[in-house]
GROMACS .gro file of C-alpha atoms in nm:
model
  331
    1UNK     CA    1  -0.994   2.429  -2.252
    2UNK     CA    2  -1.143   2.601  -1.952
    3UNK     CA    3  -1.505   2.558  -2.123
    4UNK     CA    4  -1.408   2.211  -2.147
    5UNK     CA    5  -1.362   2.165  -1.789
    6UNK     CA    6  -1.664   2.366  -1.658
    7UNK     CA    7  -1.863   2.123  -1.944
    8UNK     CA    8  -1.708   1.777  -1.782
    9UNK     CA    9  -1.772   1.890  -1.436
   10UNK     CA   10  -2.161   2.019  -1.473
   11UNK     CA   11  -2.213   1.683  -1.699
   12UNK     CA   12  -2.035   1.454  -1.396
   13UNK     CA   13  -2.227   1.648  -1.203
   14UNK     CA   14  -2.532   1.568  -1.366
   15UNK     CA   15  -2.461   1.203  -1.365
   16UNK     CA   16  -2.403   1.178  -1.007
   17UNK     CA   17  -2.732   1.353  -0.884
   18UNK     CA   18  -2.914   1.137  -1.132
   19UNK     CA   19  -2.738   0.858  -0.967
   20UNK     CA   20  -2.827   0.891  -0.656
   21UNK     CA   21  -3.153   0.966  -0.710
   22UNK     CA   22  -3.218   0.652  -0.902
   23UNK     CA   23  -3.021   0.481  -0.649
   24UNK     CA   24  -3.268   0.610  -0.390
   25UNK     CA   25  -3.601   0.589  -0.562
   26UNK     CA   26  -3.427   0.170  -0.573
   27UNK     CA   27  -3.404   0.147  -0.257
   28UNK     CA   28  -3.816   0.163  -0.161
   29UNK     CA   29  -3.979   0.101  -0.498
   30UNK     CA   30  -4.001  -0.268  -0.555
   31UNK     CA   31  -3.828  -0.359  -0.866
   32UNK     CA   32  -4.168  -0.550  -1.012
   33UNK     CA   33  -4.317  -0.186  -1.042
   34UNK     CA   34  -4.026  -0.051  -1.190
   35UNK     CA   35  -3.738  -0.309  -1.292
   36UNK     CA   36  -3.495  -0.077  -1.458
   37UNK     CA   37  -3.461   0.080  -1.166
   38UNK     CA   38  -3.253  -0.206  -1.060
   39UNK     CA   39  -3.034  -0.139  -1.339
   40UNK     CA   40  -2.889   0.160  -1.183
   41UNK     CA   41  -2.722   0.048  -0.853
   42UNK     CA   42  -2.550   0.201  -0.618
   43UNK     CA   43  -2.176   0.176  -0.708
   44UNK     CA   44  -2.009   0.350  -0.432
   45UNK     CA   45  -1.643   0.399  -0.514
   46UNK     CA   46  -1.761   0.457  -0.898
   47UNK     CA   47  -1.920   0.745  -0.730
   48UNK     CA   48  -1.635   0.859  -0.516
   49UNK     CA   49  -1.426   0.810  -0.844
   50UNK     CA   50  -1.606   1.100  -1.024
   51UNK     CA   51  -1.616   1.302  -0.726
   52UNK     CA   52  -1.234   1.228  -0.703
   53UNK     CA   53  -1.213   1.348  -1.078
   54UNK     CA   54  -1.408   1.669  -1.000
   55UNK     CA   55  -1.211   1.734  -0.763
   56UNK     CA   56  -0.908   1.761  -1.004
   57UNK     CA   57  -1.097   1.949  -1.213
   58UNK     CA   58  -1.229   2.217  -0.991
   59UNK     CA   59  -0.855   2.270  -0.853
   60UNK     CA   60  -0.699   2.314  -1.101
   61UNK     CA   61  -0.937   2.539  -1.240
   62UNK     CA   62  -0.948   2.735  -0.901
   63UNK     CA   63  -1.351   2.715  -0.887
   64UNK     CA   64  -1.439   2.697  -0.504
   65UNK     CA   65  -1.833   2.666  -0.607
   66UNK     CA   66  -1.822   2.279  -0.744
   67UNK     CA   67  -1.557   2.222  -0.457
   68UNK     CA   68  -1.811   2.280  -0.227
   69UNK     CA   69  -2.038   2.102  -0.421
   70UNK     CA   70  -1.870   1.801  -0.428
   71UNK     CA   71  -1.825   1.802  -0.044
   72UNK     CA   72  -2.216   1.772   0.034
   73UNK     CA   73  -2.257   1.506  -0.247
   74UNK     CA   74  -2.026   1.322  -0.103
   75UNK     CA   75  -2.182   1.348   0.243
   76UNK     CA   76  -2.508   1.273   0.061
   77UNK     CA   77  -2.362   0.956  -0.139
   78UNK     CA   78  -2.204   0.820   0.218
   79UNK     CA   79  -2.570   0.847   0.371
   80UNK     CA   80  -2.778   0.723   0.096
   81UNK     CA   81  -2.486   0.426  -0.003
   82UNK     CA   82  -2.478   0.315   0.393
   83UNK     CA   83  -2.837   0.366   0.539
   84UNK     CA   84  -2.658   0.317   0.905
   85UNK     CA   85  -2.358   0.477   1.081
   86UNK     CA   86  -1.988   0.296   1.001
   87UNK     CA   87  -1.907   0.042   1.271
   88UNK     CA   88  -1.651   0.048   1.452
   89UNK     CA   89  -1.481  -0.254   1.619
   90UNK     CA   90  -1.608  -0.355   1.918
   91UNK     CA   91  -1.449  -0.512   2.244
   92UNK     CA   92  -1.492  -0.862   2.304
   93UNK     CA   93  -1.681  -0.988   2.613
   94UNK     CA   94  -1.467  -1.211   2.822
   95UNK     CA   95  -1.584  -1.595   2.810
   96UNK     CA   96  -1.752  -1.614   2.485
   97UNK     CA   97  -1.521  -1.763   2.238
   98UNK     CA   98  -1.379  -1.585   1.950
   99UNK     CA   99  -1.459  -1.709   1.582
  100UNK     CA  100  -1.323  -1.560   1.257
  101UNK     CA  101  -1.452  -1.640   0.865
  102UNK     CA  102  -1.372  -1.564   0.541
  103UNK     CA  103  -1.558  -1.508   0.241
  104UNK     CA  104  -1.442  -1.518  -0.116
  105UNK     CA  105  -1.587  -1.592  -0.453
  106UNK     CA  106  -1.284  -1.793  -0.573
  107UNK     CA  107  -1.361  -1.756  -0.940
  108UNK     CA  108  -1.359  -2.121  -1.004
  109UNK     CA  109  -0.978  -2.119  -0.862
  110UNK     CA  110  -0.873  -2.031  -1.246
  111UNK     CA  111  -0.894  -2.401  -1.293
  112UNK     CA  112  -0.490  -2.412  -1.192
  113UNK     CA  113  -0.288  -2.563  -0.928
  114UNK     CA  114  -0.082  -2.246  -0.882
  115UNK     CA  115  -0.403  -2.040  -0.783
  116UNK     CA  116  -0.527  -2.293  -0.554
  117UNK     CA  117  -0.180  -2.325  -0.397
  118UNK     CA  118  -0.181  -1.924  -0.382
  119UNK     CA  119  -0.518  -1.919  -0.209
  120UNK     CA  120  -0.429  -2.216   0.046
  121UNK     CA  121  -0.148  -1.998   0.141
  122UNK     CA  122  -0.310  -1.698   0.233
  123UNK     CA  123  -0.609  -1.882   0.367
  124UNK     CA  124  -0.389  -2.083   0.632
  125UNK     CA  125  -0.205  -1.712   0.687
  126UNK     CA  126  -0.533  -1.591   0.806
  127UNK     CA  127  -0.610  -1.880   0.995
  128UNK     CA  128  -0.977  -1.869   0.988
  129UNK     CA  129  -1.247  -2.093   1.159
  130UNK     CA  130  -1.461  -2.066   0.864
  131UNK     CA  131  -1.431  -2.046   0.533
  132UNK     CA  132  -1.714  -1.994   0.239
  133UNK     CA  133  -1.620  -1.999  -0.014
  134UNK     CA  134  -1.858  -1.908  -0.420
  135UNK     CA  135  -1.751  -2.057  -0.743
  136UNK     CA  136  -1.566  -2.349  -0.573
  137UNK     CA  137  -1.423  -2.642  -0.743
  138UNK     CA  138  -1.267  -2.818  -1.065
  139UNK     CA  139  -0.894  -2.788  -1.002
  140UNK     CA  140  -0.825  -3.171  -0.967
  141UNK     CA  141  -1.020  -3.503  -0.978
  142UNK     CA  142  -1.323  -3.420  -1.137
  143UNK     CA  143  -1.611  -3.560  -1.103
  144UNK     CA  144  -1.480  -3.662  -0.741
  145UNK     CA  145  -1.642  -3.374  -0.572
  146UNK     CA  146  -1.514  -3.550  -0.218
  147UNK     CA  147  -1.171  -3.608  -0.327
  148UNK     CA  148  -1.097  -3.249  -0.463
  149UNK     CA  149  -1.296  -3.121  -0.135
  150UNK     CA  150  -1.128  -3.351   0.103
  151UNK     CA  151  -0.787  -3.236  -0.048
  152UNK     CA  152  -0.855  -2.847  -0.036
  153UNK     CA  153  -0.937  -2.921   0.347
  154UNK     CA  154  -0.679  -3.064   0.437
  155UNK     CA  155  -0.431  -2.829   0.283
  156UNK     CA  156  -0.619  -2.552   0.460
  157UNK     CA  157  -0.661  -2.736   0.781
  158UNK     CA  158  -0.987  -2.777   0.791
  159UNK     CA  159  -1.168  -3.106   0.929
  160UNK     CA  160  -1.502  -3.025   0.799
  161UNK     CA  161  -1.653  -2.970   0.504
  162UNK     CA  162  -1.942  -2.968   0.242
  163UNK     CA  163  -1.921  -2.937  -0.134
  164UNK     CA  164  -2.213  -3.085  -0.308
  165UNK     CA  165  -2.299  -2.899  -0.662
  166UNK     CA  166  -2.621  -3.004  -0.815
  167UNK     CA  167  -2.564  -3.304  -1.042
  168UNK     CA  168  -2.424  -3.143  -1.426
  169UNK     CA  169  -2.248  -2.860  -1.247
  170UNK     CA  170  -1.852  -2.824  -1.222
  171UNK     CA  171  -1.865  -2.554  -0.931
  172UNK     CA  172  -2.073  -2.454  -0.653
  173UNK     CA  173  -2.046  -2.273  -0.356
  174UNK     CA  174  -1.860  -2.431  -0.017
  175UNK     CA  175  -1.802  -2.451   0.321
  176UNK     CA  176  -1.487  -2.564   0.485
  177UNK     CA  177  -1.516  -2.556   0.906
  178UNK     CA  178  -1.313  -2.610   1.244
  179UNK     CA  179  -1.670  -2.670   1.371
  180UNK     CA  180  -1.867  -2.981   1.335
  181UNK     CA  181  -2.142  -2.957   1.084
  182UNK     CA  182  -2.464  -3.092   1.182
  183UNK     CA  183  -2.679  -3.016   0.911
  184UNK     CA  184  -2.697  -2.887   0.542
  185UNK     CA  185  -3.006  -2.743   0.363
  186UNK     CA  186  -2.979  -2.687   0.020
  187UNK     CA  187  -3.233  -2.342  -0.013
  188UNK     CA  188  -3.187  -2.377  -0.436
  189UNK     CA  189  -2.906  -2.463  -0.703
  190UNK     CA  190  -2.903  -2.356  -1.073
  191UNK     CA  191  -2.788  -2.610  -1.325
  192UNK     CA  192  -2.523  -2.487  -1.565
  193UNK     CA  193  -2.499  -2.160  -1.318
  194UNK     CA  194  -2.263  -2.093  -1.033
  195UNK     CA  195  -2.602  -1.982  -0.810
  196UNK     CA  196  -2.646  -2.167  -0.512
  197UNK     CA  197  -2.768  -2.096  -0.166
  198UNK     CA  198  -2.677  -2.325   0.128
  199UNK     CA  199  -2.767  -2.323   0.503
  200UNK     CA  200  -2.570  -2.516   0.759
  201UNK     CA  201  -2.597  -2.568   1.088
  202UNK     CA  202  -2.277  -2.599   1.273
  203UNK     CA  203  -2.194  -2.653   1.629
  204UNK     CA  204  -1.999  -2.453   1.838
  205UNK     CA  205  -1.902  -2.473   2.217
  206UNK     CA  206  -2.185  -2.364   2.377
  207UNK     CA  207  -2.421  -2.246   2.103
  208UNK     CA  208  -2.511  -2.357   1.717
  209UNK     CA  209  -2.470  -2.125   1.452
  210UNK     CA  210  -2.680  -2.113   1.202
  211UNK     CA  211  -2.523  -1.968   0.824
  212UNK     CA  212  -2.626  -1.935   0.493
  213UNK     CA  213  -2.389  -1.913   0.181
  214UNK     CA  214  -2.540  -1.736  -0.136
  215UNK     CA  215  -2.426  -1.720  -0.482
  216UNK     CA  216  -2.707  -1.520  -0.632
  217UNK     CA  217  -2.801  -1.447  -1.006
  218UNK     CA  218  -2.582  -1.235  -1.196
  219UNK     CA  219  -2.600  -0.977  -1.491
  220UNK     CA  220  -2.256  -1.190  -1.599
  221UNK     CA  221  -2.191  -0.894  -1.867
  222UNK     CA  222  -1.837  -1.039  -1.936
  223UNK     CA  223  -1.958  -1.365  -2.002
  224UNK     CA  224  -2.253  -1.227  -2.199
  225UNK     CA  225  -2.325  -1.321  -2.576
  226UNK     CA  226  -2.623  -1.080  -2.573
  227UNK     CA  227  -2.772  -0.778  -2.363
  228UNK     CA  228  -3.088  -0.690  -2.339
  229UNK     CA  229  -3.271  -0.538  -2.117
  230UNK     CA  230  -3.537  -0.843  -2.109
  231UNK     CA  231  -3.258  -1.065  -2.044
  232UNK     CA  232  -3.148  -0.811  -1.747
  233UNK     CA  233  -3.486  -0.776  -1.628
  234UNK     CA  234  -3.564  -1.154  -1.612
  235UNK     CA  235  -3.233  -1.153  -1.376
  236UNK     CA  236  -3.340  -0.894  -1.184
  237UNK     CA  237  -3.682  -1.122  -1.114
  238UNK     CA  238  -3.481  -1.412  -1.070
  239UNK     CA  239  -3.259  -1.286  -0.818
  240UNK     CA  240  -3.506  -1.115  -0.606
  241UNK     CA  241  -3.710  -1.444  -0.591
  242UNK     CA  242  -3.409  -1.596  -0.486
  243UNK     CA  243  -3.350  -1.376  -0.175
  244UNK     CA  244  -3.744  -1.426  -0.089
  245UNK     CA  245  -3.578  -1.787  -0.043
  246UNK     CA  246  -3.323  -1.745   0.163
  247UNK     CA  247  -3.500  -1.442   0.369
  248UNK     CA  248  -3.780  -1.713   0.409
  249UNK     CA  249  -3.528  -1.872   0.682
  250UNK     CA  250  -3.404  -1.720   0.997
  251UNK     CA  251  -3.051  -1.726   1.010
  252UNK     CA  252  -2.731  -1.606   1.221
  253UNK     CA  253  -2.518  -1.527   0.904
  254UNK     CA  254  -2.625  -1.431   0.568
  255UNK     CA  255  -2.301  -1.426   0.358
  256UNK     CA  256  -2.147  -1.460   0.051
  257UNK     CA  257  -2.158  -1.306  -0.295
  258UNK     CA  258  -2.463  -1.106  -0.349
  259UNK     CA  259  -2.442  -0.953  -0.654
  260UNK     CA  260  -2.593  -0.684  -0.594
  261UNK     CA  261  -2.466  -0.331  -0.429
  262UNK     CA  262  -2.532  -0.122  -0.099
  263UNK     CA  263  -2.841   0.082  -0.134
  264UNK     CA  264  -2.966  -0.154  -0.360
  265UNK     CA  265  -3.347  -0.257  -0.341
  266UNK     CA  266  -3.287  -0.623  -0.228
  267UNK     CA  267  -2.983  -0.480  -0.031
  268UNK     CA  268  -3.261  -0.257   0.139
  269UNK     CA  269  -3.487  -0.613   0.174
  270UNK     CA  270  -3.134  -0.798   0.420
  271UNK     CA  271  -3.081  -0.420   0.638
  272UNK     CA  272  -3.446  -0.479   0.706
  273UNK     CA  273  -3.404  -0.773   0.897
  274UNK     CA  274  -3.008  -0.794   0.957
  275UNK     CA  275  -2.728  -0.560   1.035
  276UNK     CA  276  -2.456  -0.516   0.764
  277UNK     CA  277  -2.128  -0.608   0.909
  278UNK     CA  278  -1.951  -0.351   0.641
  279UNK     CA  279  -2.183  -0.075   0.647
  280UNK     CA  280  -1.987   0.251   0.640
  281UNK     CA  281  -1.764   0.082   0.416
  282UNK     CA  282  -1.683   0.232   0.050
  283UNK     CA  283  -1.423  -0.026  -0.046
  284UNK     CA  284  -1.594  -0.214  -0.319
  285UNK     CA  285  -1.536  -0.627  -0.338
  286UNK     CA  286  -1.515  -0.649  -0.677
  287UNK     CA  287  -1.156  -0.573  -0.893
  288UNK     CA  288  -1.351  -0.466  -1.200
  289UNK     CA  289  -1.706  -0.334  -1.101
  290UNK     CA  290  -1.628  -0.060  -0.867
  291UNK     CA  291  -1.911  -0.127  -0.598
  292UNK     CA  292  -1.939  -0.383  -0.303
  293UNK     CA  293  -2.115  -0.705  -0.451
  294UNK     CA  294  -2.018  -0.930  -0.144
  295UNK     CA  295  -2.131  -0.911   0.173
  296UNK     CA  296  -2.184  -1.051   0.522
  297UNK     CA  297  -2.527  -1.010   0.738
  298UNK     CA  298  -2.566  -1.076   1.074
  299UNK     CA  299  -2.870  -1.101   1.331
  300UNK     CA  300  -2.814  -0.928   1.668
  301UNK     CA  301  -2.673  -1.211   1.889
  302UNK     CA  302  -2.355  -1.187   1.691
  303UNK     CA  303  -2.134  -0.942   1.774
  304UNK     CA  304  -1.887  -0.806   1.506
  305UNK     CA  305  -1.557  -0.774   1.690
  306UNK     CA  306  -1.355  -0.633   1.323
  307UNK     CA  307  -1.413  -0.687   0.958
  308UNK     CA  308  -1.166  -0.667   0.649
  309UNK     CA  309  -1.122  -0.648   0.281
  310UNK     CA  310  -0.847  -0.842   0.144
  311UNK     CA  311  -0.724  -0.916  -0.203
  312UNK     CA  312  -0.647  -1.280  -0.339
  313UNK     CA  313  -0.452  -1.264  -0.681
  314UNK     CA  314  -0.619  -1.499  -0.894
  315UNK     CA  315  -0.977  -1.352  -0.768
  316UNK     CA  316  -1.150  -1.098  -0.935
  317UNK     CA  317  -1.350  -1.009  -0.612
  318UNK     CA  318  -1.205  -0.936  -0.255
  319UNK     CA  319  -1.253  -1.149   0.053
  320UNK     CA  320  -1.405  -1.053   0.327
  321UNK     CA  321  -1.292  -1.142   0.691
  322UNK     CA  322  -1.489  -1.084   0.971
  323UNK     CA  323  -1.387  -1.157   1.367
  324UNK     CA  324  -1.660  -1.242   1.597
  325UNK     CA  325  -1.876  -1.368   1.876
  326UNK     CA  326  -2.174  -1.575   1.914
  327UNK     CA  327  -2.358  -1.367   2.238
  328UNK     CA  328  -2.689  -1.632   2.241
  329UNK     CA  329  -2.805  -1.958   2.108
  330UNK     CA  330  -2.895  -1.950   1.759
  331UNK     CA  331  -3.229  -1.838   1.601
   0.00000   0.00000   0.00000
């Protein structure tokens, strides 16, 4: 049995610095030289959970050597996973008004009243300015994309809105505001996918902010009747011509569901321009793939006053809620 152990550890082991070395060779080689590369992201808790498991092992087992061990791959996993230091909530400067959004792939509001009820409930708790929202719509009154909109609004108390999925599709991603809207670009939709990418311009008190809300391309392994890795690959292409798109545009707020992990390449291609407003953070956003798929960019005239993770029942990812301020007119 002790054998046993030492073999589980040295193989987890194993696993973990070829992990994170495939996770880091990601991160700078572009994914047309070497697209399996992008096959291996950087799934931070799945990480922790193995270090976690070591841990057990190496306890129990009394061996101080692979406790150690663990300890600087840990360290090592934080630094790669999170290329800058945790953030920690900042004060807010006196004047400049205070905005808060959410962000939450919806997962097509399980196509039942009771989930949309559940997440109009805990949406109005929260009492957000803005809300995006991925995977939006078909609950009630299809095809009247207005109707179903204007009634989600209003039950969430929101006067503005935009829900337009390209012609053929049942969902889309959406935007439900406090804020006038003043203009909406689409950047591209996917017929008989979920992938969109919208930017809006919306107008605050004394500034306009200026956000974008992604869907982006999917491995959709559940939903899968096939895997291969030419399938994967031509995902992999597909998605990272998608963020060219919307990195094409200058924005105050890249957000939504990225499908794709911290310390990822394309991950790398957003920290280039824009901070992470959860970097530091190890909680992942998805229930079922341990890493953080979703997640919220910002340029430096916003400043990030707090950020959470929050779980929605009928979701299988987490939203995200983020407090802040607009500190200078938009890009």
């Amino acid at each position: 049995m002790k054998k046993l152990s030492y073999t589980i550890v040295n193989v987890l082991l194993l696993l973990i610095v070829i992990g994170a070395l495939a996770s880091f060779l990601a991160g700078f080689i572009p994914p047309e030289q070497i697209p399996v590369l992008q096959l291996i992201p950087v799934f931070d808790l799945l990480f922790l959970s193995i270090i976690l498991l070591i841990s057990v092992l190496t306890i129990s087992q009394s061996h101080l050597l692979y406790l150690r061990l663990m300890v600087l791959l840990l360290v090592a996993f934080v630094f790669i996973s999170n290329n800058k230091l945790p953030i920690g909530a900042d004060a807010a400067e006196n004047g400049s008004p205070t905005y808060r959004l959410v962000c939450l792939n919806v997962a097509q509001l399980s196509n039942d009243t009771v989930a949309v009820d559940d997440y109009v409930k805990k949406i109005r708790q929260l009492d957000p300015d803005f809300v995006f929202l991925q995977e939006f719509g078909l609950y009630y009154k299809w095809p009247d994309v207005t109707a179903m909109a204007q009634d989600f609004a209003d039950q969430i108390n929101m006067r503005y809105f935009d829900f337009t999925p390209k012609r053929g599709n049942i969902f889309g991603t959406a935007l439900f505001s406090k804020q006038p809207i003043s203009s909406i670009d689409t950047i591209f939709q996917l017929l008989s996918e979920t992938n969109e990418a919208k930017r809006y311009s919306i107008d605050l008190t004394s500034a306009q902010l200026v956000v974008t809300n992604v869907h982006l391309m999917s491995y959709n392994i559940m939903g899968a009747s096939s895997l291969s890795i030419e399938r994967m690959s031509f995902q992999i292409d597909e998605r990272t011509n998608q963020v060219d798109r919307v990195l094409d545009l200058p924005n105050d707020l890249i957000l939504g569901d990225f499908n794709f992990p911290a310390g990822s390449f394309n991950y790398q291609r957003f920290t280039d321009r824009y901070a992470d407003a959860y970097r530091g953070c190890l909680l992942p956003t998805h229930r079922f793939v341990l890493a953080r798929l979703d997640h919220v960019f910002h340029s430096d005239n916003i400043r990030v006053l707090s950020r959470t993770v929050k779980t929605f029942s009928f979701s299988d990812h987490r939203a995200l809620i983020v407090d802040f301020q607009v500190m200078a007119e938009s890009t």
